[in-house]
Structures are given as structure tokens and as C-alpha cells.
Amino acid sequence: MTIVACAVLVIGIFVYIFYPQRNTEVQTQKTRLEFLRERKDSIYENLRDLNFEYRAGKYPEEDYVAQRAGLENEAAQIVAEIEFLESGFHAA
Amino acid sequence: MAAFGSFAILLGLVLCAYNLVTGAIALRQIAVHPEASAAPERLAESARRAGIGSFVAMTAAAFALVYCAFTNDFSVSYVLHHSNRALPWPYKFAALWSGQEGSLLLWAWLLAAYGFVLRVRHKVDVKLTAYASTILAGIQVFFTLLLVFPAPPFALVQGAVPADGFGLNPLLQYPEMVIHPPMLYLGYVGFSVPFAFALGALMMRYPGEKWIHITRRWTMVTWLFLTCGIFLGAHWAYSVLGWGGYWGWDPVENASLMPWLTGTAFLHSVMMQEKRGMMKAWNVWLIFTTFMLSILGTLLTRSGLVSSVHAFAESSIGSWFWAFLIIVLSVCLFTYLLQRDHLQSEHKIESLVSRESSFLFNNLVLLAACFTILWGTLFPIISEYVEGSKVTVGPPFYNRVAVPIGIFLLFLTGIGPVLAWRSTSFKSVRRNFVWPTIAGVVTAIVLMAAGMRPWRDVGTLYSLMAFSLAALVTTAIGSEFWRGARVIQRHTGKNMLFSVMQLTRRNTRRYGGYLVHIGVVIVFIGLAGSAFNQSKEQEMGFHDSMTLGPYRLVCQSYTQDSNANYDSEYELLNVYKNNKFLLQMAPERRFYHASQQTETMVADHSTLQRDLYVVYEGRNPESNQPIIKVFINPLVAWIWIGVLVMAFGTLLALVPNLSAEQVARSRKPTEENLAFAAGVSH
């Protein structure tokens, strides 16, 4: 009985491991463009949070303006690089 | 069944080793020749599947051990030493983790289970998951090797097999003990996953912070398990050990607290990396340290290096753990030195008064607490090595350092959420801190007017600070909910309750986190109550009475009882509060036949105000009368309630946010809102 149980366990697992797979998931390398898009989303989220907190009355006007300008500058730099890389890809 | 269990462990070892070796080869081939044929991809896929197979094998092994315990197979040495025929069935199940070999099997099985989930969900990022899976397989190999060589759970008894087992340690025969160790282990083991992802991301120079996003839920779930495990352990100690307290700075308690502290620091500081691309190297080392502290904790409690009321196993597996720790540290250090240029921060801290600096302070304070506890825990080992004699560090050392640190942390819990990212102006500080400060000061004045005298002793001073800061933090967090909900209310026209719920569902992580902070505040209120503990001990024969605080206890009877598992002695006490009958309590002491050990069953009457905690200490050998010890422990129930709030907050933080469309649907259809909704959905 023990031998049968051991055999079933081994055969089952080995069939599962080595059974030919038609569509193996490909390990693609993440690009700079994907990274920048993630950063852009993150900065947009920070901007949304900032706007919400300002509307909630958490920050005075001058703090809000300064922080918003900082985040928008960051976003602008990232968007510019994304556009540059995208135009490069299209040209290629 | 024992042979099947041993075979399953061996199979598990082979599968983990295959996952580790072929996974590493495949990743190397893909890294060196990214445009190569599909062969490395297929190799990596077979490695992943072997990892999944290892979970099946380890499940079979764990099932075999539980089966042996349930069928009273005393030919298995582990079952003989940790179970007996009269043992109730839930404790037979708990026998799986009541000894060295079984608890290591539980470790290995949980690790395989976490690995199973990680490998099944590999499509979130195939390459990063392949790295994490291979690293996790390395950890699995270590734990499975332990089960094969120094701590085999299916070792057979030499010679004649006894008719009955030696029984389970009576301290473990308590309902919470059925769930406390798995919870704690789920926490310990769970940190392997963010560790594997962090190390994998560093090895492959993963661009961006998506690995944090992937591991965020893993880390929070793990943190939740560890939190519940630690507090279940504290509750177990309070209910079973009978010394009137819940935390004694025991090495095993410390071992579980250390990774919790660094894990908490990690949960906070990764937000800086996600939001602003800062503290990358710091975060990587925080999670490395958390994982290594989990291993160190297991080493301390399993190797017999330190003695503890919670350590139920001692052996010579310490050298294996030291070797593993050195390997882990070397791999982490080597990878860090090789890839450290990848961990450059994108920004710097701009102001000392900002959300970033509050996180940094929070991290430094948590790490200071962790270092203090580590030093105190290792001090007996270090002193023995240096001076030749073991010097143990007691609770006064920890309390002297940890209490002020805890109070400062409580303060940061309140101020962190109301500070702005980047920098906070004086005007903003004034706007956000006026009401919380007033709440804190008013609380302190009211408490002193009610009779608290902080100048009399340092315990009362700390309690007063804790209560005042609790009011400050609650007001600060309450104002966060209030302000946010008012914005929602303006847009939806719904009532405040709906607005608070909507606000929370829009950003579950933030508002769930605030609830966790509220839970921490409630726990601190409970801890602050310990400054006012009282106790009294006396012999209590028939109709004798004892008065403590507002309670009077009168002995009704004392007697003995017996069943197949244990003999017991108990006393029936009528409790009167302000001369009115309140309830009857029955503190008990048991003597377990199989293990020939005694255990205290505490009688506890718990209210929000205080616990009346009664212990049957035994009988006076001269008078043969029972000795009863009574404790009044104020506010203890708040600790357990606080943990429930922390758990609820963490679960809430795991729920996905409302989508922009769902948010837009709940708004009043005004022109401003339609424009705002359009802005959100873009």
C-alpha cells in the first residue's frame, strides 16, 4: 500500500513537471518605457491625492501651489522622455 | 504511513533542489542570451512546476504526520513523545507543531504553500516571479534538508513500541495553542516571499517599483499573521502561565517581536519608494533584515541557545541555522555590492517637517527598539562567551528602553498622517495640529484632576503620556476621516456615514492604515493600564474571604476531580463587587497523567475597565488549604480589542479601491462633479 501511494505521488508529480507545455510564458525584460509609464501613473496618483487633501482643507493655498508645481514638473519631465522614446520606437 | 511521510519529504527535497538548480541555470541562460531559443524558457517552466510539486509532496508529508497522531501510531518517535490516546482530537492536530521536528515540518509546508501561490500567480510578472521562485526554492531546500537529516519527523522508536504516548506538554493544551503557532509561523515564513522578490528584483536590476506593488499584499498579509500570532501568544501567556501578565520579555516573545518591528518599518518606508522613488537601498536591507531576524528567531528558540517558557523544543540544529544565516547574509551582501548603483534614490528628503522624515523617524525608532531587544536577547550568549557566565537581562532593562520608544512611536503614529509630502509649512502644522494638541492637553488635565499623579513614579508618568497621546492621535486621525468625508459629502449629497465609507473605499490602503493606527492607540491604552495593577495572595479555606479593590471574594468550596487526561483541583469563589453578588469563579490546577506535569487554569472576569484575574496556586502542605492569588489588571481588554481593530484595518487595506467609474456614479450630477469625474476617469 505504501509503495503504491509513493509511486502514485512520484508519477503524478513527474508527469505534471515534464508534460509538454504548448504556450510557455515568455520572460520579457521590462523596458525603460514601461518603467516611465509606471512612474507617470504614480505621480498622477500623488497629484490626485494632493488635490483631494487640498479640497479637504488640509493644506494652505501657498503649500498646495508649491507642491503641485513640483509634481507637475516631475510629470512633465517623465512625459517628455516617454514621448521621446515613443517617437524613437516609431521612427525605428 | 511513516514510510510514506519520509518518502514525501525526500521527494519534496528533490523537487526543491530541481527548482533551485534548473531555475538558476534557466535564468542565467536567459540573462546571458536573451534572444536564445525557447529551451531556457521550458527549463524555467519545469522548475516552476517542480516548485508547485514540492507543495504537493510537503502536504502529503504533513498529512502523514497528522494521520500518525490521529491513529495513535506510537511507533513514530515524534507521536510517542507528543501525543497519547486520551488526548482530545484538536490537540492531536496541534501535535504537528508542538515539537521540534513537527514544527519544522510545518515551517517547510507553509513555505511550500506560499511558494505554491507565488508560482501559480506567476503571470503578474513572469521573469521576476521566476527569480523569486528560485530564491524561495533555496530556502525550501534548507528546511527540507533539516527534515531529512537532523530533525526527521518520522523517525521510528527503537525496540518495543509503548502502548501509550507520553502526552502533549500541558501548557500547549489550550484552545489558542491550536491557532497561535500556525499564525506565528505564517508570519515568520511569509516574510520569505517579499524577501525573495526584493532579492530577485535586485539580482535582475528590476526597473521601477512594481515589485513593491506585487509584494504589498504579501507583506501586509504576513504582517497581519505575525501581529495576530504575537498577540495570541500574549493572550495565551496571560491565560495559561498564571503570573498575571501577558508580556515578560521572554526570548521567544522577543524573537517574534523583532521581525515584526522591522517588518512594520518596511511597510512604512516602502511607501516612500512607491511615491517618490526614495530609500531604495534602505528598503531592500529592511526586508533582508526582517527575513534574517525570522530565521534568527527560529534559531534562538529551536537550538536551545536561550531558555524560554515558550520554547518547547531544544536540539543541536543551531549549527545548521548559523550556516544558513551566514549563506543568506553573504548572498544579500554580495548582490547588494554588485548592484548597489541600481538603488540610487530619485529624490532626497527636502524638509525635516514632512511625511518622508516622519517615516524616517518611525523607521529609526522601530530599528532602535529592535536593536535593544536583540541586544537584550543575545546578552546571555555574549556574556557567556566573554565572561564565561550567563547573565540574563530582565524586564526592567527592556521596559526602561522600550517604553519611551513606544511612547515616541505613538506620537509619530498621530503626526505622520497629517504631515505633507516634501515639506510642511508652519501654517499647515498649525492648521492640522491645533485640535489634536488641545485634545491631548485636555486629556492630561482631566486625568490629573481625576487623581493621576505623574510626578510620583515614572510608571504613572508614562501612563499619563500614553493616554494624552492616545487622545492626540485619535483626534488627528479622526480629523483626517472628517475632512475627507466632508469633501465626499459635498459631492454626493449623502450623509456623513456614507461619506466615511465611500472615502475609505476610495483609498482602502490609506484609510485601512489609519484604522490600524487607531488599533495601535487602543493597544497602548491597554498597555498603559499596567501601571495600576494590584495583586494579593492568601490561603482561602471554606468561607474565607479576600478583598482587593472593589471586589470581595468568598470561598464556597474547594474540591478535586479526575478524567482520563488529567486530575484537577479547583475552588469555587463567589465574587461581590461593592457588596453586590457579581459572579462565581473557579480557578483550577490540573495534573496531566501522561506527561506528569501540572498546569494552571486561570479564572478571568474581563471588562473594559479591568480584569479580575484569579489563580489557584496549589495547597499549603501544612494546612492543606488552597492558596489563591488575585490580580486586578486595569484595561487589559483594550489590548485584545486594539488587535482586532488592527486586524480589521489591515484586512480593509487589502481590499481593492473603488474604480473611477464607481466613484463617478455616486456623485450628484452637477456640472462641477461631471467635470471632476471626467478628470478622475482620465
Tab-separated table of C-alpha atoms in Angstrom, chain B residues 39 61 95 163 166 217 279 285 323 386 421 515 532 536 667 682:
chain	number	residue	atom	x	y	z
B	39	ALA	CA	14.790	25.840	-24.319
B	61	ALA	CA	4.206	14.594	4.496
B	95	ALA	CA	0.823	17.915	17.937
B	163	ALA	CA	1.137	1.066	24.459
B	166	PHE	CA	3.994	10.441	26.745
B	217	ARG	CA	-0.385	42.351	-0.281
B	279	MET	CA	15.075	54.879	0.289
B	285	TRP	CA	18.031	45.951	3.654
B	323	ALA	CA	25.349	28.167	8.412
B	386	VAL	CA	33.099	36.873	27.008
B	421	TRP	CA	4.910	65.021	1.440
B	515	LEU	CA	-7.633	52.195	11.289
B	532	PHE	CA	-2.112	50.477	38.082
B	536	LYS	CA	-2.894	39.861	46.663
B	667	ARG	CA	-21.755	61.758	-7.291
B	682	HIS	CA	-8.710	60.199	-17.321
